[in-house]
PDB file of C-alpha atoms in Angstrom:
ATOM      1  CA  UNK A 237       0.000   0.000   0.000  1.00 85.00           C
ATOM      2  CA  UNK A 238       1.371   3.476  -0.831  1.00 95.00           C
ATOM      3  CA  UNK A 239       2.269   5.774   2.053  1.00 98.00           C
ATOM      4  CA  UNK A 240      -0.319   8.544   2.268  1.00 98.00           C
ATOM      5  CA  UNK A 241       0.436  11.951   3.731  1.00 98.00           C
ATOM      6  CA  UNK A 242       0.184  15.673   3.094  1.00 98.00           C
ATOM      7  CA  UNK A 243       2.100  18.908   3.214  1.00 98.00           C
ATOM      8  CA  UNK A 244       1.858  20.125   6.812  1.00 98.00           C
ATOM      9  CA  UNK A 245       2.722  23.427   8.492  1.00 98.00           C
ATOM     10  CA  UNK A 246       5.905  23.882  10.546  1.00 97.00           C
ATOM     11  CA  UNK A 247       4.407  26.820  12.486  1.00 96.00           C
ATOM     12  CA  UNK A 248       5.493  26.385  16.096  1.00 97.00           C
ATOM     13  CA  UNK A 249       8.280  23.942  15.243  1.00 97.00           C
ATOM     14  CA  UNK A 250       9.184  21.256  12.726  1.00 98.00           C
ATOM     15  CA  UNK A 251       7.843  18.566  15.030  1.00 98.00           C
ATOM     16  CA  UNK A 252       4.397  20.182  14.729  1.00 98.00           C
ATOM     17  CA  UNK A 253       4.202  19.036  11.094  1.00 98.00           C
ATOM     18  CA  UNK A 254       4.981  15.452  12.096  1.00 98.00           C
ATOM     19  CA  UNK A 255       2.557  15.603  15.032  1.00 98.00           C
ATOM     20  CA  UNK A 256      -0.201  16.908  12.750  1.00 98.00           C
ATOM     21  CA  UNK A 257       0.452  14.133  10.222  1.00 98.00           C
ATOM     22  CA  UNK A 258       0.310  11.586  13.030  1.00 98.00           C
ATOM     23  CA  UNK A 259      -2.953  13.032  14.341  1.00 98.00           C
ATOM     24  CA  UNK A 260      -4.535  12.488  10.914  1.00 98.00           C
ATOM     25  CA  UNK A 261      -3.218   8.929  10.774  1.00 98.00           C
ATOM     26  CA  UNK A 262      -0.867   9.686   7.887  1.00 98.00           C
ATOM     27  CA  UNK A 263       2.070   7.456   7.036  1.00 98.00           C
ATOM     28  CA  UNK A 264       4.324  10.238   5.708  1.00 98.00           C
ATOM     29  CA  UNK A 265       4.658  14.031   5.677  1.00 98.00           C
ATOM     30  CA  UNK A 266       5.964  16.861   3.490  1.00 98.00           C
ATOM     31  CA  UNK A 267       7.031  20.240   4.894  1.00 98.00           C
ATOM     32  CA  UNK A 268       9.013  23.395   4.206  1.00 98.00           C
ATOM     33  CA  UNK A 269      12.399  23.651   5.914  1.00 97.00           C
ATOM     34  CA  UNK A 270      12.001  27.463   6.006  1.00 96.00           C
ATOM     35  CA  UNK A 271       9.566  30.210   5.040  1.00 93.00           C
ATOM     36  CA  UNK A 272       8.883  29.363   1.404  1.00 92.00           C
ATOM     37  CA  UNK A 273       8.489  32.998   0.319  1.00 90.00           C
ATOM     38  CA  UNK A 274      11.718  34.319   1.837  1.00 93.00           C
ATOM     39  CA  UNK A 275      15.364  33.775   0.953  1.00 96.00           C
ATOM     40  CA  UNK A 276      16.584  34.039   4.519  1.00 93.00           C
ATOM     41  CA  UNK A 277      16.126  31.262   7.060  1.00 93.00           C
ATOM     42  CA  UNK A 278      16.595  30.889  10.787  1.00 93.00           C
ATOM     43  CA  UNK A 279      19.199  28.264  11.702  1.00 96.00           C
ATOM     44  CA  UNK A 280      17.885  24.803  12.575  1.00 97.00           C
ATOM     45  CA  UNK A 281      18.830  24.013  16.163  1.00 97.00           C
ATOM     46  CA  UNK A 282      19.804  20.664  17.656  1.00 98.00           C
ATOM     47  CA  UNK A 283      16.520  20.777  19.574  1.00 98.00           C
ATOM     48  CA  UNK A 284      14.564  21.300  16.316  1.00 98.00           C
ATOM     49  CA  UNK A 285      16.221  18.209  14.865  1.00 98.00           C
ATOM     50  CA  UNK A 286      15.757  16.102  17.989  1.00 98.00           C
ATOM     51  CA  UNK A 287      12.066  16.959  18.418  1.00 98.00           C
ATOM     52  CA  UNK A 288      11.272  16.409  14.737  1.00 98.00           C
ATOM     53  CA  UNK A 289      13.061  13.081  14.520  1.00 98.00           C
ATOM     54  CA  UNK A 290      11.406  11.893  17.718  1.00 98.00           C
ATOM     55  CA  UNK A 291       7.960  12.897  16.449  1.00 98.00           C
ATOM     56  CA  UNK A 292       8.584  11.019  13.199  1.00 98.00           C
ATOM     57  CA  UNK A 293       9.553   7.951  15.199  1.00 98.00           C
ATOM     58  CA  UNK A 294       6.542   8.257  17.528  1.00 98.00           C
ATOM     59  CA  UNK A 295       4.087   8.461  14.619  1.00 98.00           C
ATOM     60  CA  UNK A 296       5.998   5.904  12.502  1.00 98.00           C
ATOM     61  CA  UNK A 297       6.246   8.277   9.544  1.00 98.00           C
ATOM     62  CA  UNK A 298       8.214   6.994   6.581  1.00 98.00           C
ATOM     63  CA  UNK A 299       9.938   8.874   3.734  1.00 98.00           C
ATOM     64  CA  UNK A 300       9.329  12.429   4.991  1.00 98.00           C
ATOM     65  CA  UNK A 301      10.361  15.085   2.484  1.00 98.00           C
ATOM     66  CA  UNK A 302      10.575  18.834   2.025  1.00 98.00           C
ATOM     67  CA  UNK A 303       9.369  21.170  -0.700  1.00 98.00           C
ATOM     68  CA  UNK A 304      11.820  23.872  -1.730  1.00 98.00           C
ATOM     69  CA  UNK A 305      11.093  27.589  -1.743  1.00 97.00           C
ATOM     70  CA  UNK A 306       9.035  28.891  -4.664  1.00 95.00           C
ATOM     71  CA  UNK A 307      11.579  31.695  -5.116  1.00 97.00           C
ATOM     72  CA  UNK A 308      14.207  29.285  -6.433  1.00 98.00           C
ATOM     73  CA  UNK A 309      14.770  29.386 -10.197  1.00 98.00           C
ATOM     74  CA  UNK A 310      17.847  27.526 -11.397  1.00 98.00           C
ATOM     75  CA  UNK A 311      16.691  27.989 -15.003  1.00 98.00           C
ATOM     76  CA  UNK A 312      16.956  31.777 -14.810  1.00 97.00           C
ATOM     77  CA  UNK A 313      19.108  33.517 -17.444  1.00 97.00           C
ATOM     78  CA  UNK A 314      19.887  36.190 -14.825  1.00 97.00           C
ATOM     79  CA  UNK A 315      23.185  35.280 -13.165  1.00 97.00           C
ATOM     80  CA  UNK A 316      22.352  36.913  -9.823  1.00 98.00           C
ATOM     81  CA  UNK A 317      19.035  35.052  -9.431  1.00 98.00           C
ATOM     82  CA  UNK A 318      20.609  31.811 -10.657  1.00 98.00           C
ATOM     83  CA  UNK A 319      23.385  32.002  -8.037  1.00 98.00           C
ATOM     84  CA  UNK A 320      20.931  32.989  -5.310  1.00 98.00           C
ATOM     85  CA  UNK A 321      18.792  29.987  -6.273  1.00 98.00           C
ATOM     86  CA  UNK A 322      21.737  27.582  -6.192  1.00 98.00           C
ATOM     87  CA  UNK A 323      22.837  28.910  -2.792  1.00 98.00           C
ATOM     88  CA  UNK A 324      19.288  28.655  -1.423  1.00 98.00           C
ATOM     89  CA  UNK A 325      18.640  25.135  -2.698  1.00 98.00           C
ATOM     90  CA  UNK A 326      22.006  23.957  -1.366  1.00 98.00           C
ATOM     91  CA  UNK A 327      21.012  25.363   2.022  1.00 98.00           C
ATOM     92  CA  UNK A 328      17.655  23.572   1.845  1.00 98.00           C
ATOM     93  CA  UNK A 329      19.378  20.254   1.109  1.00 98.00           C
ATOM     94  CA  UNK A 330      21.593  20.810   4.161  1.00 98.00           C
ATOM     95  CA  UNK A 331      18.560  21.560   6.356  1.00 98.00           C
ATOM     96  CA  UNK A 332      16.696  18.519   5.028  1.00 98.00           C
ATOM     97  CA  UNK A 333      19.712  16.306   5.695  1.00 98.00           C
ATOM     98  CA  UNK A 334      19.824  17.510   9.316  1.00 98.00           C
ATOM     99  CA  UNK A 335      16.119  16.689   9.737  1.00 98.00           C
ATOM    100  CA  UNK A 336      16.541  13.255   8.123  1.00 98.00           C
ATOM    101  CA  UNK A 337      14.358  13.909   5.069  1.00 98.00           C
ATOM    102  CA  UNK A 338      14.530  11.704   1.976  1.00 98.00           C
ATOM    103  CA  UNK A 339      14.386  14.466  -0.603  1.00 98.00           C
ATOM    104  CA  UNK A 340      13.700  18.114  -1.358  1.00 98.00           C
ATOM    105  CA  UNK A 341      11.092  18.569  -4.092  1.00 98.00           C
ATOM    106  CA  UNK A 342      11.982  21.477  -6.383  1.00 98.00           C
ATOM    107  CA  UNK A 343      10.378  22.984  -9.470  1.00 98.00           C
ATOM    108  CA  UNK A 344      13.198  22.712 -12.028  1.00 98.00           C
ATOM    109  CA  UNK A 345      13.011  26.373 -13.049  1.00 98.00           C
ATOM    110  CA  UNK A 346      11.718  28.817 -15.639  1.00 98.00           C
ATOM    111  CA  UNK A 347      13.579  30.014 -18.729  1.00 96.00           C
ATOM    112  CA  UNK A 348      11.998  33.500 -18.491  1.00 95.00           C
ATOM    113  CA  UNK A 349      13.213  35.419 -21.581  1.00 92.00           C
ATOM    114  CA  UNK A 350      15.893  32.823 -22.352  1.00 93.00           C
ATOM    115  CA  UNK A 351      15.506  29.724 -24.539  1.00 96.00           C
ATOM    116  CA  UNK A 352      14.206  26.393 -23.263  1.00 97.00           C
ATOM    117  CA  UNK A 353      17.523  24.748 -24.144  1.00 97.00           C
ATOM    118  CA  UNK A 354      19.572  27.345 -22.260  1.00 98.00           C
ATOM    119  CA  UNK A 355      17.219  27.095 -19.283  1.00 98.00           C
ATOM    120  CA  UNK A 356      17.656  23.332 -19.073  1.00 98.00           C
ATOM    121  CA  UNK A 357      21.443  23.664 -19.325  1.00 98.00           C
ATOM    122  CA  UNK A 358      21.473  26.197 -16.482  1.00 98.00           C
ATOM    123  CA  UNK A 359      19.344  23.885 -14.327  1.00 98.00           C
ATOM    124  CA  UNK A 360      21.796  21.051 -14.944  1.00 98.00           C
ATOM    125  CA  UNK A 361      24.702  23.292 -13.947  1.00 98.00           C
ATOM    126  CA  UNK A 362      22.838  24.491 -10.863  1.00 98.00           C
ATOM    127  CA  UNK A 363      21.823  21.039  -9.641  1.00 98.00           C
ATOM    128  CA  UNK A 364      25.349  19.735 -10.196  1.00 98.00           C
ATOM    129  CA  UNK A 365      26.730  22.553  -8.055  1.00 98.00           C
ATOM    130  CA  UNK A 366      24.176  21.867  -5.297  1.00 98.00           C
ATOM    131  CA  UNK A 367      25.083  18.179  -5.244  1.00 98.00           C
ATOM    132  CA  UNK A 368      28.807  18.934  -5.246  1.00 98.00           C
ATOM    133  CA  UNK A 369      28.374  21.320  -2.310  1.00 98.00           C
ATOM    134  CA  UNK A 370      26.414  18.681  -0.350  1.00 98.00           C
ATOM    135  CA  UNK A 371      28.812  15.845  -1.121  1.00 97.00           C
ATOM    136  CA  UNK A 372      28.363  12.862   1.181  1.00 97.00           C
ATOM    137  CA  UNK A 373      24.775  13.709   2.056  1.00 98.00           C
ATOM    138  CA  UNK A 374      21.875  11.309   1.503  1.00 98.00           C
ATOM    139  CA  UNK A 375      19.000  13.751   0.915  1.00 98.00           C
ATOM    140  CA  UNK A 376      18.061  13.649  -2.764  1.00 98.00           C
ATOM    141  CA  UNK A 377      17.095  16.255  -5.354  1.00 98.00           C
ATOM    142  CA  UNK A 378      13.506  15.490  -6.403  1.00 99.00           C
ATOM    143  CA  UNK A 379      12.632  17.315  -9.625  1.00 98.00           C
ATOM    144  CA  UNK A 380       8.909  18.014  -9.812  1.00 98.00           C
ATOM    145  CA  UNK A 381       6.867  17.670 -12.980  1.00 98.00           C
ATOM    146  CA  UNK A 382       5.285  21.097 -13.519  1.00 98.00           C
ATOM    147  CA  UNK A 383       2.085  22.364 -15.143  1.00 98.00           C
ATOM    148  CA  UNK A 384       4.060  24.548 -17.561  1.00 98.00           C
ATOM    149  CA  UNK A 385       2.779  27.965 -16.550  1.00 95.00           C
ATOM    150  CA  UNK A 386       4.642  30.758 -18.303  1.00 95.00           C
ATOM    151  CA  UNK A 387       8.143  29.603 -19.216  1.00 96.00           C
ATOM    152  CA  UNK A 388       8.282  26.872 -16.539  1.00 97.00           C
ATOM    153  CA  UNK A 389      10.420  23.881 -17.447  1.00 98.00           C
ATOM    154  CA  UNK A 390       9.623  20.348 -16.283  1.00 98.00           C
ATOM    155  CA  UNK A 391       6.197  20.248 -17.940  1.00 98.00           C
ATOM    156  CA  UNK A 392       7.420  17.731 -20.502  1.00 98.00           C
ATOM    157  CA  UNK A 393       8.703  14.310 -19.532  1.00 98.00           C
ATOM    158  CA  UNK A 394      11.554  14.997 -21.973  1.00 98.00           C
ATOM    159  CA  UNK A 395      12.693  17.898 -19.748  1.00 98.00           C
ATOM    160  CA  UNK A 396      12.942  15.619 -16.726  1.00 98.00           C
ATOM    161  CA  UNK A 397      14.787  12.953 -18.722  1.00 98.00           C
ATOM    162  CA  UNK A 398      17.292  15.529 -20.010  1.00 98.00           C
ATOM    163  CA  UNK A 399      17.985  16.829 -16.501  1.00 98.00           C
ATOM    164  CA  UNK A 400      18.428  13.359 -15.000  1.00 98.00           C
ATOM    165  CA  UNK A 401      20.716  12.219 -17.795  1.00 98.00           C
ATOM    166  CA  UNK A 402      22.925  15.310 -17.782  1.00 98.00           C
ATOM    167  CA  UNK A 403      23.228  15.757 -14.021  1.00 98.00           C
ATOM    168  CA  UNK A 404      24.225  12.076 -13.993  1.00 97.00           C
ATOM    169  CA  UNK A 405      24.115  11.510 -10.240  1.00 97.00           C
ATOM    170  CA  UNK A 406      21.528   8.718  -9.870  1.00 97.00           C
ATOM    171  CA  UNK A 407      22.201   8.213  -6.155  1.00 98.00           C
ATOM    172  CA  UNK A 408      21.134  11.808  -5.444  1.00 98.00           C
ATOM    173  CA  UNK A 409      18.341  12.300  -8.001  1.00 98.00           C
ATOM    174  CA  UNK A 410      14.691  11.456  -8.544  1.00 98.00           C
ATOM    175  CA  UNK A 411      11.395  12.894  -9.751  1.00 98.00           C
ATOM    176  CA  UNK A 412       8.112  13.759  -8.056  1.00 99.00           C
ATOM    177  CA  UNK A 413       5.005  13.405 -10.217  1.00 99.00           C
ATOM    178  CA  UNK A 414       2.151  15.793  -9.421  1.00 98.00           C
ATOM    179  CA  UNK A 415      -1.167  14.519 -10.807  1.00 98.00           C
ATOM    180  CA  UNK A 416      -2.611  18.028 -11.252  1.00 98.00           C
ATOM    181  CA  UNK A 417       0.551  19.268 -12.937  1.00 98.00           C
ATOM    182  CA  UNK A 418       0.906  16.516 -15.535  1.00 98.00           C
ATOM    183  CA  UNK A 419      -2.810  16.785 -16.385  1.00 98.00           C
ATOM    184  CA  UNK A 420      -2.611  20.573 -16.766  1.00 98.00           C
ATOM    185  CA  UNK A 421       0.573  20.110 -18.819  1.00 98.00           C
ATOM    186  CA  UNK A 422      -1.376  18.022 -21.336  1.00 98.00           C
ATOM    187  CA  UNK A 423      -0.954  14.406 -20.273  1.00 98.00           C
ATOM    188  CA  UNK A 424      -4.392  12.698 -20.204  1.00 98.00           C
ATOM    189  CA  UNK A 425      -5.090  11.232 -16.779  1.00 98.00           C
ATOM    190  CA  UNK A 426      -8.784  10.532 -16.225  1.00 98.00           C
ATOM    191  CA  UNK A 427      -9.784   7.114 -17.578  1.00 98.00           C
ATOM    192  CA  UNK A 428      -7.936   3.882 -16.873  1.00 98.00           C
ATOM    193  CA  UNK A 429      -6.697   3.743 -20.474  1.00 98.00           C
ATOM    194  CA  UNK A 430      -5.356   7.300 -20.189  1.00 98.00           C
ATOM    195  CA  UNK A 431      -3.602   6.516 -16.908  1.00 98.00           C
ATOM    196  CA  UNK A 432      -1.992   3.421 -18.415  1.00 98.00           C
ATOM    197  CA  UNK A 433      -0.859   5.330 -21.523  1.00 98.00           C
ATOM    198  CA  UNK A 434       0.492   8.340 -19.613  1.00 98.00           C
ATOM    199  CA  UNK A 435       2.455   6.177 -17.173  1.00 98.00           C
ATOM    200  CA  UNK A 436       3.774   4.099 -20.083  1.00 98.00           C
ATOM    201  CA  UNK A 437       4.950   7.340 -21.682  1.00 98.00           C
ATOM    202  CA  UNK A 438       6.592   8.391 -18.416  1.00 98.00           C
ATOM    203  CA  UNK A 439       8.296   5.003 -18.248  1.00 98.00           C
ATOM    204  CA  UNK A 440       9.504   5.205 -21.866  1.00 98.00           C
ATOM    205  CA  UNK A 441      10.821   8.768 -21.642  1.00 98.00           C
ATOM    206  CA  UNK A 442      12.018   9.044 -18.038  1.00 98.00           C
ATOM    207  CA  UNK A 443      11.819   5.587 -16.484  1.00 98.00           C
ATOM    208  CA  UNK A 444       9.554   4.705 -13.560  1.00 98.00           C
ATOM    209  CA  UNK A 445      12.630   3.754 -11.530  1.00 98.00           C
ATOM    210  CA  UNK A 446      13.278   7.497 -11.125  1.00 98.00           C
ATOM    211  CA  UNK A 447       9.896   8.201  -9.496  1.00 98.00           C
ATOM    212  CA  UNK A 448      10.451   8.800  -5.789  1.00 98.00           C
ATOM    213  CA  UNK A 449       7.080  10.295  -4.835  1.00 98.00           C
ATOM    214  CA  UNK A 450       3.715  11.584  -6.022  1.00 98.00           C
ATOM    215  CA  UNK A 451       1.744  14.711  -5.219  1.00 98.00           C
ATOM    216  CA  UNK A 452      -1.942  13.787  -5.183  1.00 98.00           C
ATOM    217  CA  UNK A 453      -4.004  16.746  -6.362  1.00 98.00           C
ATOM    218  CA  UNK A 454      -7.108  17.006  -8.511  1.00 98.00           C
ATOM    219  CA  UNK A 455      -7.166  19.845 -11.047  1.00 98.00           C
ATOM    220  CA  UNK A 456      -9.508  22.829 -11.181  1.00 98.00           C
ATOM    221  CA  UNK A 457      -8.470  23.492 -14.783  1.00 98.00           C
ATOM    222  CA  UNK A 458      -8.877  21.424 -17.925  1.00 98.00           C
ATOM    223  CA  UNK A 459      -6.382  19.141 -19.647  1.00 98.00           C
ATOM    224  CA  UNK A 460      -3.535  21.022 -21.303  1.00 98.00           C
ATOM    225  CA  UNK A 461      -4.416  24.467 -19.929  1.00 98.00           C
ATOM    226  CA  UNK A 462      -0.963  24.722 -18.298  1.00 98.00           C
ATOM    227  CA  UNK A 463      -2.601  26.355 -15.281  1.00 98.00           C
ATOM    228  CA  UNK A 464      -1.668  24.989 -11.848  1.00 98.00           C
ATOM    229  CA  UNK A 465      -4.777  25.044  -9.642  1.00 98.00           C
ATOM    230  CA  UNK A 466      -5.221  22.190  -7.163  1.00 98.00           C
ATOM    231  CA  UNK A 467      -8.648  20.778  -6.293  1.00 98.00           C
ATOM    232  CA  UNK A 468      -9.737  18.333  -3.601  1.00 98.00           C
ATOM    233  CA  UNK A 469      -9.587  14.656  -4.569  1.00 98.00           C
ATOM    234  CA  UNK A 470     -12.437  13.681  -6.880  1.00 98.00           C
ATOM    235  CA  UNK A 471     -13.759  17.242  -7.120  1.00 98.00           C
ATOM    236  CA  UNK A 472     -11.806  18.459 -10.133  1.00 98.00           C
ATOM    237  CA  UNK A 473     -11.350  17.673 -13.805  1.00 98.00           C
ATOM    238  CA  UNK A 474      -9.389  14.476 -13.087  1.00 98.00           C
ATOM    239  CA  UNK A 475     -11.973  12.765 -10.870  1.00 98.00           C
ATOM    240  CA  UNK A 476     -11.684   9.750  -8.551  1.00 98.00           C
ATOM    241  CA  UNK A 477     -11.028   7.074 -11.185  1.00 98.00           C
ATOM    242  CA  UNK A 478      -7.434   8.100 -11.880  1.00 98.00           C
ATOM    243  CA  UNK A 479      -6.596   8.168  -8.187  1.00 98.00           C
ATOM    244  CA  UNK A 480      -8.120   4.697  -7.742  1.00 98.00           C
ATOM    245  CA  UNK A 481      -5.948   3.430 -10.582  1.00 98.00           C
ATOM    246  CA  UNK A 482      -2.778   5.093  -9.260  1.00 98.00           C
ATOM    247  CA  UNK A 483      -3.240   3.989  -5.650  1.00 98.00           C
ATOM    248  CA  UNK A 484      -3.751   0.390  -6.697  1.00 98.00           C
ATOM    249  CA  UNK A 485      -0.877   0.185  -9.196  1.00 98.00           C
ATOM    250  CA  UNK A 486       1.524  -2.279  -7.546  1.00 97.00           C
ATOM    251  CA  UNK A 487       4.523  -0.523  -9.129  1.00 97.00           C
ATOM    252  CA  UNK A 488       3.957   2.387  -6.754  1.00 97.00           C
ATOM    253  CA  UNK A 489       2.848   0.433  -3.693  1.00 94.00           C
ATOM    254  CA  UNK A 490       5.701   1.546  -1.409  1.00 95.00           C
ATOM    255  CA  UNK A 491       6.054   5.159  -2.589  1.00 98.00           C
ATOM    256  CA  UNK A 492       5.079   8.214  -0.534  1.00 98.00           C
ATOM    257  CA  UNK A 493       2.122  10.168  -1.908  1.00 98.00           C
ATOM    258  CA  UNK A 494       1.511  13.644  -0.502  1.00 98.00           C
ATOM    259  CA  UNK A 495      -1.661  15.736  -0.658  1.00 98.00           C
ATOM    260  CA  UNK A 496      -1.185  19.423  -1.481  1.00 98.00           C
ATOM    261  CA  UNK A 497      -4.828  20.404  -1.402  1.00 98.00           C
ATOM    262  CA  UNK A 498      -6.217  23.579   0.193  1.00 98.00           C
ATOM    263  CA  UNK A 499      -6.207  23.740   3.990  1.00 98.00           C
ATOM    264  CA  UNK A 500      -9.831  24.415   4.918  1.00 98.00           C
ATOM    265  CA  UNK A 501     -12.770  22.946   6.800  1.00 97.00           C
ATOM    266  CA  UNK A 502     -16.051  21.554   5.512  1.00 97.00           C
ATOM    267  CA  UNK A 503     -18.860  20.962   7.984  1.00 96.00           C
ATOM    268  CA  UNK A 504     -16.317  21.454  10.749  1.00 97.00           C
ATOM    269  CA  UNK A 505     -13.941  18.788   9.416  1.00 98.00           C
ATOM    270  CA  UNK A 506     -10.462  19.458   8.057  1.00 98.00           C
ATOM    271  CA  UNK A 507     -10.268  18.731   4.343  1.00 98.00           C
ATOM    272  CA  UNK A 508      -7.007  16.821   4.853  1.00 98.00           C
ATOM    273  CA  UNK A 509      -9.094  14.259   6.750  1.00 98.00           C
ATOM    274  CA  UNK A 510     -11.752  14.259   4.031  1.00 98.00           C
ATOM    275  CA  UNK A 511      -9.200  13.816   1.228  1.00 98.00           C
ATOM    276  CA  UNK A 512      -7.400  11.040   3.108  1.00 98.00           C
ATOM    277  CA  UNK A 513     -10.672   9.228   3.700  1.00 98.00           C
ATOM    278  CA  UNK A 514     -11.497   9.562  -0.011  1.00 98.00           C
ATOM    279  CA  UNK A 515      -8.118   8.147  -1.011  1.00 98.00           C
ATOM    280  CA  UNK A 516      -8.327   5.238   1.408  1.00 98.00           C
ATOM    281  CA  UNK A 517     -11.800   4.394   0.117  1.00 98.00           C
ATOM    282  CA  UNK A 518     -10.257   3.942  -3.324  1.00 98.00           C
ATOM    283  CA  UNK A 519      -7.655   1.401  -2.164  1.00 96.00           C
TER     284      UNK A 519
END
């Protein structure tokens, strides 16, 4: 059975995210290692690490991960932003390593006014530098499949394959597949036949052995719109069938799958609980 979890808040301490995941009966958790809309970050203390690791152990959470800051853009043609992004992502890998996280999910980057080819080359150079500067660490770089808004790279499986091949550090690399993102990017993912075909395409182009995790999100926008808007499970354009297929595909049975749906209540109940219940009903 896949490990189900969600992105949880670190407000009040990193251990709070693990405690919240445990309270919902989750098997895994995703978090930010710092404020995701700021470059600066407070140092992680020994107490932060100890409390978080203990909470993970208490709640038996497996394969916890982080999501990198949305400010990071290693595909930028602007040297100053590129270097700032490399420095920031390196720092996030170091923080994740201290907390004992498996990977740090990162949007590959956006080419902005540069070419797609140049953007991909700059991402390769940036990721290589991050890995070199965190030599000896276990925490992996998890490249996320994107919806393709604007000049965002990673919306084509070919982008991910290019990055993996050219970084050429398999022990430190992987991909995270977001269901909303690939659907919005133009990969059909509603019927069983579409799910089979899209995953076969992912396998052919990238290789399923590179998939480290999934983000489970329905989509508010239609197929191929390249607009990233998450919906609650079964309430968007994807619908419950695709999630039933994905959850029951034995190839992904031991992978972590994280919800990134809106934090809100319905009839007094947290939607994380509702979405988890929906997913478990599909198993």
